[in-house]
Structure formats: structure tokens, C-alpha cells
Tab-separated table of C-alpha atoms and ligand atoms in Angstrom:
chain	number	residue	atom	x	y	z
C	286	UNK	CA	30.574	-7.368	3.389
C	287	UNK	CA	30.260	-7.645	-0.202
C	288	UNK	CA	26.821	-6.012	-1.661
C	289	UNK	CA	24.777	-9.207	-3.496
C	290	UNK	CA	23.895	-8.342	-6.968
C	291	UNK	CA	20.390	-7.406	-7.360
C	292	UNK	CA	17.853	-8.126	-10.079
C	293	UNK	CA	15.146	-6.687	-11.586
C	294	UNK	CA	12.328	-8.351	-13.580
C	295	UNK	CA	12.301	-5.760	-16.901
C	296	UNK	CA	10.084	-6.420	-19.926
C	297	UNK	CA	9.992	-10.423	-19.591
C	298	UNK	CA	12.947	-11.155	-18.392
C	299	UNK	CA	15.004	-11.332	-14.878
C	300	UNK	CA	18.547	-8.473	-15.605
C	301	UNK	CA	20.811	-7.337	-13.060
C	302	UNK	CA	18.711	-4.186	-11.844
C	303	UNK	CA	21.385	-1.374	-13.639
C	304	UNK	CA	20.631	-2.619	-16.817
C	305	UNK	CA	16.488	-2.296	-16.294
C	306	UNK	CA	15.904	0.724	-18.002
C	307	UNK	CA	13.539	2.608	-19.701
C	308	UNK	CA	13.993	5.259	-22.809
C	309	UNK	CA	13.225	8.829	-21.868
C	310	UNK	CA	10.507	8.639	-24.657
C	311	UNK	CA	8.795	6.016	-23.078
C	312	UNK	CA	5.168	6.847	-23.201
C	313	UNK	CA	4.324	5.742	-19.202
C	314	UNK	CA	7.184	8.549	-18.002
C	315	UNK	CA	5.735	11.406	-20.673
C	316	UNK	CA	2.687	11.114	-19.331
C	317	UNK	CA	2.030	8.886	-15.698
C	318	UNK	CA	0.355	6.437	-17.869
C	319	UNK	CA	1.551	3.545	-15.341
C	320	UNK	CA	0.246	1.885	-12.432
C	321	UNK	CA	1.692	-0.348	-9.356
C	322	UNK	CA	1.544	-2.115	-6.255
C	323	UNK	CA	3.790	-1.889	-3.058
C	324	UNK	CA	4.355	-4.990	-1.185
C	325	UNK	CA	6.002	-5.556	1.861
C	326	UNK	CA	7.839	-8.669	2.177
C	327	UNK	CA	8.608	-9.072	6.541
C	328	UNK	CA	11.636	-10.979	7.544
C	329	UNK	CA	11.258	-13.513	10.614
C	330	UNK	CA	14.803	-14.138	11.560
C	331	UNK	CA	13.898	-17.134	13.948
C	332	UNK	CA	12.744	-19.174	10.786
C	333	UNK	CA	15.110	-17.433	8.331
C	334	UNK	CA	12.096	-16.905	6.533
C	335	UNK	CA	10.650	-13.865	3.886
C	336	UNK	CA	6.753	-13.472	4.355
C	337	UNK	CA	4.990	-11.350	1.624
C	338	UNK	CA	1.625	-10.052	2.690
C	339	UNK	CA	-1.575	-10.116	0.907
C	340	UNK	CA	0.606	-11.181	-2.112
C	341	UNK	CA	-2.643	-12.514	-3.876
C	342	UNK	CA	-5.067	-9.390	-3.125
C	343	UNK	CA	-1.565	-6.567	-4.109
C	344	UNK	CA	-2.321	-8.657	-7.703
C	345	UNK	CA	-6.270	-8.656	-7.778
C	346	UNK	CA	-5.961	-5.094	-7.043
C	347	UNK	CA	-3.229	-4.592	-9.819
C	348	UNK	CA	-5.528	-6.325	-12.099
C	349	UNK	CA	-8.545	-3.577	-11.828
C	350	UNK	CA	-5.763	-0.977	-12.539
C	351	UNK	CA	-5.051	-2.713	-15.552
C	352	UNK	CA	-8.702	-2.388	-16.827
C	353	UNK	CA	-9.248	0.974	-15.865
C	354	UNK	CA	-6.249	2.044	-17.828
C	355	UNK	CA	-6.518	-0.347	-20.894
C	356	UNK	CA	-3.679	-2.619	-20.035
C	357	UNK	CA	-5.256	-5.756	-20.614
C	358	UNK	CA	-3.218	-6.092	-23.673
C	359	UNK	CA	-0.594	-7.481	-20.936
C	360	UNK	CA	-1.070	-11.457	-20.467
C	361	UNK	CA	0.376	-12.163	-16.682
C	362	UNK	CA	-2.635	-14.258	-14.764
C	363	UNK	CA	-2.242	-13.130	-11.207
C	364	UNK	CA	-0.890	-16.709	-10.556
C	365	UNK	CA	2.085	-15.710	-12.830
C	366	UNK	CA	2.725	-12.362	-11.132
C	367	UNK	CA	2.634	-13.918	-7.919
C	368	UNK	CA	5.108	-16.458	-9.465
C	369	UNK	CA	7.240	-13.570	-10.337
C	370	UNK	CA	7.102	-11.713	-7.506
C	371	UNK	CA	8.652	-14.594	-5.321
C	372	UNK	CA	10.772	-15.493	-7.915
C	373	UNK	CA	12.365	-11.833	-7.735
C	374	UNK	CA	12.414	-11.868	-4.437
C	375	UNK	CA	14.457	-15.387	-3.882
C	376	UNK	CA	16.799	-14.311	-6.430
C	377	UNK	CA	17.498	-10.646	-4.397
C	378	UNK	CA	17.820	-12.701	-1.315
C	379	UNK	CA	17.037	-9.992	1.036
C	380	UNK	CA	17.464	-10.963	4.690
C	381	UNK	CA	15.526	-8.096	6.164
C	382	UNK	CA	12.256	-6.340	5.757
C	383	UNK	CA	11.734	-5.743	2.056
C	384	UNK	CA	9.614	-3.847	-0.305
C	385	UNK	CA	8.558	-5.173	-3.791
C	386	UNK	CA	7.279	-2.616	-6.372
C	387	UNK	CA	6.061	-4.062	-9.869
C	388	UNK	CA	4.855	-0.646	-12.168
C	389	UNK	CA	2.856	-1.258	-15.419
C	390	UNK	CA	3.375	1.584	-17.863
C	391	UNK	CA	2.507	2.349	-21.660
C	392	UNK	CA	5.475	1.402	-23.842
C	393	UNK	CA	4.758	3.083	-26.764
C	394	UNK	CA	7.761	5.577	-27.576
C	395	UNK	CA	5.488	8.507	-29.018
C	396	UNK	CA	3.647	11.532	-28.390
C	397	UNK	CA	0.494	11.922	-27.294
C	398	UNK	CA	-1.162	10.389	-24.354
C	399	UNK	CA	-3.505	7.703	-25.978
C	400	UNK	CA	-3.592	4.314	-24.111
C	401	UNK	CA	-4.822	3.027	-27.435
C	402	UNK	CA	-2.062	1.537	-29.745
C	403	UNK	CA	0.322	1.343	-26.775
C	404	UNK	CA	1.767	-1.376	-25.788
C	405	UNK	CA	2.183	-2.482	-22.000
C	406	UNK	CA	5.128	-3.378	-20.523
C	407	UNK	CA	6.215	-4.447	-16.874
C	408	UNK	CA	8.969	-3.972	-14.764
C	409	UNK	CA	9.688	-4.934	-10.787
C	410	UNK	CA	12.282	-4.125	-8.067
C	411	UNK	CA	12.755	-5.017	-4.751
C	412	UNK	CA	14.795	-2.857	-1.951
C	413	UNK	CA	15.162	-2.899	1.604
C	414	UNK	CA	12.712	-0.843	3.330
C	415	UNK	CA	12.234	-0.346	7.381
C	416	UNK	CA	9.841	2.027	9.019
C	417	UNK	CA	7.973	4.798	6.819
C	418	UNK	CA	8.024	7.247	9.215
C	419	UNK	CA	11.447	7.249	11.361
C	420	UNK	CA	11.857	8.602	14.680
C	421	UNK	CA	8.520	9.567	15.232
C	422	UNK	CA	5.968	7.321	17.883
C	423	UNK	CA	2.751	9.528	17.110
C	424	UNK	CA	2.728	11.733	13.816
C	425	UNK	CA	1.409	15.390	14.345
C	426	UNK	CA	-0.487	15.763	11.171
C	427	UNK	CA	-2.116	18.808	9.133
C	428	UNK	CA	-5.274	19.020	6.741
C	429	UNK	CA	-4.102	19.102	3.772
C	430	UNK	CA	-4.968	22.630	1.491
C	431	UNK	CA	-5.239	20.608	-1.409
C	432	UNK	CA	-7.972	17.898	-2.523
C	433	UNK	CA	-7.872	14.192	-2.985
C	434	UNK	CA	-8.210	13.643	-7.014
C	435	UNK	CA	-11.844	12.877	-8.035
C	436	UNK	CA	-12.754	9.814	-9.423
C	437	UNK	CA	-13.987	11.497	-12.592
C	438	UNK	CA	-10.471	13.157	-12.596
C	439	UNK	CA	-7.983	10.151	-11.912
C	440	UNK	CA	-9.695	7.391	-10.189
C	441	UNK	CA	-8.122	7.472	-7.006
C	442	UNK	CA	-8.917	3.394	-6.341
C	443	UNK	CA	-6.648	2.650	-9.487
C	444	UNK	CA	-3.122	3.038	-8.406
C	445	UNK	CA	-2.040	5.353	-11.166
C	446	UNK	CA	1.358	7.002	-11.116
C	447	UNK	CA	0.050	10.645	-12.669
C	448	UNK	CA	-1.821	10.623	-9.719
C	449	UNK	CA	0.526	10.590	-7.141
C	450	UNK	CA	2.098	14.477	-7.970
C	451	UNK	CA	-1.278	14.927	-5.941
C	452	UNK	CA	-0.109	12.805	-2.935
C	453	UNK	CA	3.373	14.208	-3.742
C	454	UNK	CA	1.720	18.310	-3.495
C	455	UNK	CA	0.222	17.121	-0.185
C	456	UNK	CA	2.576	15.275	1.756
C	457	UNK	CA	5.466	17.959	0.982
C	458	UNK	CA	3.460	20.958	2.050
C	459	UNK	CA	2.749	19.307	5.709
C	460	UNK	CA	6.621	18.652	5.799
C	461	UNK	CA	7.583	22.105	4.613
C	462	UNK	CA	4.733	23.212	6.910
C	463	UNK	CA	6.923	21.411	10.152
C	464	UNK	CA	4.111	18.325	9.792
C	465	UNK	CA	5.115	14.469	9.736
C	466	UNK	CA	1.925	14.080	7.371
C	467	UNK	CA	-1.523	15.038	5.970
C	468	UNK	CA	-4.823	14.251	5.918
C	469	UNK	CA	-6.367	15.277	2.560
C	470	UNK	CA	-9.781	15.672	1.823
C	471	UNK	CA	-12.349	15.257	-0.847
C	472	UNK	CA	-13.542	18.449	-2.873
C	473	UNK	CA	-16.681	17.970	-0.929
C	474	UNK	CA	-15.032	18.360	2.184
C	475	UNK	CA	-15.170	15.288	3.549
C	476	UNK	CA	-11.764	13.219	4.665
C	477	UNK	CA	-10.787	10.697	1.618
C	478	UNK	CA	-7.090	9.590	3.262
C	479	UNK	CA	-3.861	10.166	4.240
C	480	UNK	CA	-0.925	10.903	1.441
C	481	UNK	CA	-0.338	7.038	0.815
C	482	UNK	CA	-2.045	5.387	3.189
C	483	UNK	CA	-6.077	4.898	4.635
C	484	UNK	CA	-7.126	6.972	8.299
C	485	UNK	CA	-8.835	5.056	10.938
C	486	UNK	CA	-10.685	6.805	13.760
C	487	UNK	CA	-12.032	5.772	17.111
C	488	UNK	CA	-15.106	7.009	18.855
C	489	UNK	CA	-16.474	5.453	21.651
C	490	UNK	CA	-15.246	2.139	20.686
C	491	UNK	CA	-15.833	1.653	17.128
C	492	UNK	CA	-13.469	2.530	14.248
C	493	UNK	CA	-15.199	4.229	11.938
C	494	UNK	CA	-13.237	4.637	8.311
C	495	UNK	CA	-14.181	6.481	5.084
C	496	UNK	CA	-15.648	4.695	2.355
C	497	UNK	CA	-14.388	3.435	-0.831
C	498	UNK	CA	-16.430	6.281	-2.652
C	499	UNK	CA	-14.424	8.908	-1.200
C	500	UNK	CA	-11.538	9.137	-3.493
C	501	UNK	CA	-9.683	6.493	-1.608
C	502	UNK	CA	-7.109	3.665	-2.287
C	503	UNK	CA	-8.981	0.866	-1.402
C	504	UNK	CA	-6.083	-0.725	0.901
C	505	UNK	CA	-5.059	-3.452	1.610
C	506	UNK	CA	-4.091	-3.011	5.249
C	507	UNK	CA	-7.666	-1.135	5.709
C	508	UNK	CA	-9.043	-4.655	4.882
C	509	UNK	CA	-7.041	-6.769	7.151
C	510	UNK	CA	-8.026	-4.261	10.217
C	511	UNK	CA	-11.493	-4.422	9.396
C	512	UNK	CA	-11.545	-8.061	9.274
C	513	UNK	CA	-9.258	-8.837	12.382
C	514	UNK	CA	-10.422	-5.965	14.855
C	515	UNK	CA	-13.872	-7.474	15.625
C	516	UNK	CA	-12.650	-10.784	15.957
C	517	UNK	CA	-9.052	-10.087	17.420
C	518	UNK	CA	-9.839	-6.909	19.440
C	519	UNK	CA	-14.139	-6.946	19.530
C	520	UNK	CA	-14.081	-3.443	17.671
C	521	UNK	CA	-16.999	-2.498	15.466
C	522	UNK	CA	-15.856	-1.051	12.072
C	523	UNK	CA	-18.180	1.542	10.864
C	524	UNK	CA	-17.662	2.763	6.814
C	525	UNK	CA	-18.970	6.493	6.708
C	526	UNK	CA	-17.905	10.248	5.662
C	527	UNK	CA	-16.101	11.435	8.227
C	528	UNK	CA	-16.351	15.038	8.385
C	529	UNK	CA	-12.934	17.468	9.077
C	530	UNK	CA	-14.209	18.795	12.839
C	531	UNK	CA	-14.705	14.593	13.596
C	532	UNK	CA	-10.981	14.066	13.778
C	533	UNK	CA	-10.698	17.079	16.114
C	534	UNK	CA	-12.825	15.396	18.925
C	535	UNK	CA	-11.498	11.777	18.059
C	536	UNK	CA	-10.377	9.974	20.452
C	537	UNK	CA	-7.759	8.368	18.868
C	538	UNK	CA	-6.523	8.260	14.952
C	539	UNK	CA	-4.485	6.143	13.050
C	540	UNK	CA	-2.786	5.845	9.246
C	541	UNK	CA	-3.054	2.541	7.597
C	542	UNK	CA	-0.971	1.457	4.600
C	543	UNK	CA	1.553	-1.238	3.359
C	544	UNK	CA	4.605	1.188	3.474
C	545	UNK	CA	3.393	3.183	6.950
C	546	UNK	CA	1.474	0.111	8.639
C	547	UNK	CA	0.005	1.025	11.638
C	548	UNK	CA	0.752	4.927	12.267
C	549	UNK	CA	-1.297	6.362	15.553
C	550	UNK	CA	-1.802	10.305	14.878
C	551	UNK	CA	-1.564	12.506	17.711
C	552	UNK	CA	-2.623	15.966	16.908
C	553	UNK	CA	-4.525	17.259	13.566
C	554	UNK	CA	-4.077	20.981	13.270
C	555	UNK	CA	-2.210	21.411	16.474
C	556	UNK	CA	-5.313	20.378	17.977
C	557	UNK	CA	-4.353	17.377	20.499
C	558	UNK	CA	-6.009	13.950	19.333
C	559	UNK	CA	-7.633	12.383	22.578
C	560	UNK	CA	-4.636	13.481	25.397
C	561	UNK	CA	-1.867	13.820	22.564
C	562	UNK	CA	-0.372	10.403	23.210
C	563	UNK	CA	-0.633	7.164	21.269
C	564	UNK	CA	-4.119	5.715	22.081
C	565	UNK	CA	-4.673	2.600	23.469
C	566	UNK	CA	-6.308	1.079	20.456
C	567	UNK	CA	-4.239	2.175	18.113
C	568	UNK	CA	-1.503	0.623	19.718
C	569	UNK	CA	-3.111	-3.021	20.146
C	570	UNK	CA	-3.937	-2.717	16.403
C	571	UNK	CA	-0.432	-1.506	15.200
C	572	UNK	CA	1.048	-5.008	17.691
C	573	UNK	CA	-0.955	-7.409	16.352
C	574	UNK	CA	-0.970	-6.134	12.302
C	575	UNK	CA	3.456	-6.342	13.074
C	576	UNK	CA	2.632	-10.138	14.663
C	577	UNK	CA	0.153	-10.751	11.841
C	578	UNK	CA	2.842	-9.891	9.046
C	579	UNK	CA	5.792	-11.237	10.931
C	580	UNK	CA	4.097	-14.761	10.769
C	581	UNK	CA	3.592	-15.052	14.526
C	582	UNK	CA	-0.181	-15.483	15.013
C	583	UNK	CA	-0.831	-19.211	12.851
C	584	UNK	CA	-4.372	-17.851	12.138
C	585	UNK	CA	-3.522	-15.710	9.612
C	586	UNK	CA	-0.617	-17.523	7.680
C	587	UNK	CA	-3.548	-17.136	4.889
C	588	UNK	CA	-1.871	-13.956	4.522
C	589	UNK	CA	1.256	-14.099	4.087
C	590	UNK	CA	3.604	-16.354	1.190
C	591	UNK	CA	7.132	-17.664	2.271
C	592	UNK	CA	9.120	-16.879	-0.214
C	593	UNK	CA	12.274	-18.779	0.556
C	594	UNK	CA	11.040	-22.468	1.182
C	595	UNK	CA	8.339	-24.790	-0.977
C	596	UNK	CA	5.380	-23.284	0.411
C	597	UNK	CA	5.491	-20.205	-1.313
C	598	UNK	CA	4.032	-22.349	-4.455
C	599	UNK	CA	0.347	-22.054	-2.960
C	600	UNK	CA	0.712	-18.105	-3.474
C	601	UNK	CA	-0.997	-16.797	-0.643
C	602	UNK	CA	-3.820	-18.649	-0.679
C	603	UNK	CA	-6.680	-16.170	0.141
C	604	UNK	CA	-8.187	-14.896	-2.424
C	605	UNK	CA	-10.814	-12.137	-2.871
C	606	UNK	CA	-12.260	-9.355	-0.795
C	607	UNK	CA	-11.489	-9.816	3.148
C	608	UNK	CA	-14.655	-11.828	4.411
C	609	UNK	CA	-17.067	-10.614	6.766
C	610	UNK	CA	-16.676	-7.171	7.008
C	611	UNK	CA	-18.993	-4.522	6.392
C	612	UNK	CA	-16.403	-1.951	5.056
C	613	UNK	CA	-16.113	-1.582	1.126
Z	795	LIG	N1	-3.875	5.292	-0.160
Z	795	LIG	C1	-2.887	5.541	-1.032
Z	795	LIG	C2	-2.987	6.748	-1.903
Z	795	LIG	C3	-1.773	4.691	-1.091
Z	795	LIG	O1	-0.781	4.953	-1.950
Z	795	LIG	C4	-1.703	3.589	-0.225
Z	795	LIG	C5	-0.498	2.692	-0.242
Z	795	LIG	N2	-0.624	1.678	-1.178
Z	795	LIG	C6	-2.779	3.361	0.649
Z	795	LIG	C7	-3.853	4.234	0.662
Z	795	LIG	C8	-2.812	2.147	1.540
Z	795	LIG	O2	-3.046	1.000	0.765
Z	795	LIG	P1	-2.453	-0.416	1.174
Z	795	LIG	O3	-2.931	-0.699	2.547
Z	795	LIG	O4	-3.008	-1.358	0.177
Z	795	LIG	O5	-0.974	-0.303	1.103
């Protein structure tokens, strides 16, 4: 079957993706001096339909990038990017599961890393994207030897490119190391996450997850469990340091992230989590997250934006913060 052309969205304007490129003097590659968001667009075959999830909050949370690193100078409302984003998406016409990936970098074609007196530009792809991890049920994990970036370093809750050669460091040394992952922690020694995605752990009941001020990415998918597994599942959700020997007596563990969704850990350190299989928790929250995104469960189409059919124009309408939860 004959490949459909893709686009790209490149500096204003929608170009077949191989001609959306950037000069090697481009100050965002020189430097990391670019942020981005990773969306996952889910494909429902039944309805023939293309849900994006949390469209709305990817763009708040784009939007606080943008300030951090002095990209203001950009003038996309988050209405517009959403706009975009759907836009790009119809045009690519994916028919399966899908992941969107606008970047905002410093244009400026000069050296020296001032975000001052550099313009922003924006680019966005989209490509076909399945499971994270492949093969594996429950990830055997190590802690990581190296530290999550400190806010007064590179804030870790701005999704900055530069900073990812830290997640990069990490996740490749558990691989080389015969890992599927890591969990890394802060440089006081308390966890902050996994490579790319938030940890979850159960004790007794309650999930209990690290808070924002521990050199996390404030995700997205850690918001939707903390608002659904109280009223979906009657789990408490605790926000607290979690210290390194906690996940060794966990009873159960789990990743959280828009590329990895719901990812139950079985063993940190070759230390067995709970009895070394998938937990029972973990598993009811990674079946109804995939029903939540897939557009099966009508109570929370406020998260997700058809993209294919006229309904996509109220672009995702929730808006804010996830409601009602106690975890920040
Ligand atoms: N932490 C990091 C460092 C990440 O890159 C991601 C993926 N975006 C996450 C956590 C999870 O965030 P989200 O649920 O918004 O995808």
C-alpha cells in the first residue's frame, strides 16, 4: 500500500515533513534551548475515530515552558495550538495510535546561548507510535547512579530539551546495565521519577506519588490517575518524598507517562516488588487509563478531542489543573 504523504507544521506554515528543516546553526540545536510536548492521539477503530488526550492541559503546560525560557515572543494562544495540532493531525491521517510532538526552540542562527534577542520558532510532527516498552508485562527497573536535574539547574517541570541528555544518561545505563528502566532520584536522595515518565507506589491501599517539588515533570497522566483513582477505583492519593528503601517494601509500583502509560514495575534492584508479578492495582489503573483514552468510558470524553469529525472544534474542553485532587 502506498505510504500517504506526511506533513509537518514548520515555522508557520503546513510542508510536506522532508522539507521541515532546520540549519545546523540554529541556536535551539547549539545549545537545547527548546522545549515540547508529547501527545498521544488513540485510535478507536469502531468509530473510525482519532482521540487526542489532555490536548488542552499538553498546551497550558507548553505555555509555562514558554515563560520559563523567554519564549513569549511567540504569539500562538493555546486555542491556536490546539487548532494546529488537529489540523496536523487530519491532514497526516493516521489510522492508528499516534504521537504528536510540537518543539519550541530559539531561532537565532548565532553563538552564544542568550535567549535574549532570539527569536522563537515552532515546528510539529506526528508519527505512529504503539507501546513504549515492547515485549515486556512488568519492567525490572534499577536506581539510577545519576540525579534528577535540580530546579536551580534546569527546571525539571519545564520540558526543556538540554535537559533530557540527563534522562538520556539514565535510561541508557539501566539498559546497558540489562534493566528495562530507571528510577532516578533527587540529589537529596529522595525519588523525583522515572526517565520520562512519573512513579506511582502502593502501600496498604493508597498511592502515594512524589511531589511536584522533587525535580519532577508535572504529568499529565499523574493528574488523570490522581483524579480518577478515588472516584473510579476508591484509592487515596497521597503526594510525599518517597524515600529509595520505600520502593523496596512496596507493594506494588507503577510508571506513568503519555508515551509509557500505565507501566507496573516488578523488581527495583533485583529486589522483587510485592511477589514480582504485576499487582493488582496497577493493573485496574493501567485498564481503565487504555478505556479512558480509547474513548470508551463517556465520563471522561472531557479528555479527549476527536480529531477527525466536527467536534474536535471545542478543543478538549477541560481546562486547568485536574479538580479535586490533593496532588500538586
Ligand atoms: N517525566 C518526564 C521527564 C517526562 O518526559 C514525561 C513525559 N512527558 C513524564 C514525566 C510524564 O508526563 P506526562 O504524563 O505529561 O506525559
Amino acid at each position: 500500500m502506498e505510504q500517504k504523504k506526511q506533513f509537518a507544521y514548520f515555522e508557520g506554515k503546513f510542508v510536506p515533513l522532508e522539507e521541515a528543516n532546520i540549519s545546523i546553526m540554529t541556536s535551539g540545536f547549539l545549545y537545547g534551548t527548546a522545549i515540547f510536548e508529547g501527545l498521544r492521539g488513540y485510535w478507536n477503530e469502531r468509530r473510525e475515530e482519532m482521540y487526542i488526550f489532555r490536548l488542552r492541559e499538553h498546551y497550558e503546560r507548553l505555555a509555562d515552558s514558554m515563560k520559563i525560557m523567554h519564549m513569549v515572543d511567540l504569539k500562538y494562544s493555546i486555542d491556536e495550538l490546539c487548532k494546529l495540532t488537529i489540523e496536523l493531525t487530519r491532514r497526516n491521517a493516521p489510522r492508528g495510535d499516534t504521537y504528536i510532538r510540537p518543539t519550541i526552540y530559539k531561532a537565532a542562527k548565532q553563538i552564544g546561548p542568550s535567549l535574549l534577542n532570539n527569536p522563537t520558532e515552532m515546528c510539529m510532527f506526528t508519527v505512529p507510535f504503539g507501546d513504549y516498552f515492547h515485549g515486556v508485562d512488568g519492567l525490572n527497573v534499577q536506581i539510577s547512579a545519576w540525579r534528577r536535574v535540580e530546579d536551580n539547574a534546569i527546571p525539571a517541570r519545564s520540558k526543556i530539551v538540554g535537559a533530557y541528555a540527563n534522562t538520556a544518561l539514565a535510561k541508557t545505563d539501566a539498559l546497558a546495565a540489562g534493566f528495562d528502566e530507571c528510577i532516578v532520584l533527587s540529589e537529596n536522595g529522595h525519588v523525583s521519577e522515572g526517565s520520562a515518565m512519573n512513579v506511582f507506589m502502593v502501600k496498604r491501599g493508597r498511592l502515594i506519588t512524589t511531589p511536584s517539588t522533587e525535580n519532577i515533570l508535572e504529568g499529565i497522566t499523574r493528574g488523570t490517575i490522581a483524579e480518577m483513582a478515588e472516584a473510579e477505583l476508591g484509592l487515596k492519593v497521597e503526594c510525599r518524598q518517597i524515600d529509595r528503601s520505600e520502593l523496596y517494601i512496596a507493594d506494588e509500583l507503577f510508571f506513568c507517562g503519555t508515551g509509557a502509560q500505565i507501566a507496573p514495575i516488578i523488581s527495583v534492584d533485583r529486589r522483587p516488588v510485592g511477589d514480582g508479578k504485576v499487582g493488582p492495582i496497577s493493573d485496574k489503573v493501567r485498564s481503565l487509563y487504555v478505556s479512558i483514552c480509547r474513548g470508551e468510558i463517556p465520563k471522561y470524553s472531557k479528555w479527549l478531542t476527536p480529531v477527525f469529525n466536527r467536534e474536535a472544534e471545542s478543543l478538549g474542553k477541560t481546562a486547568g489543573k485536574p479538580a479535586g485532587t490533593s496532588c500538586s
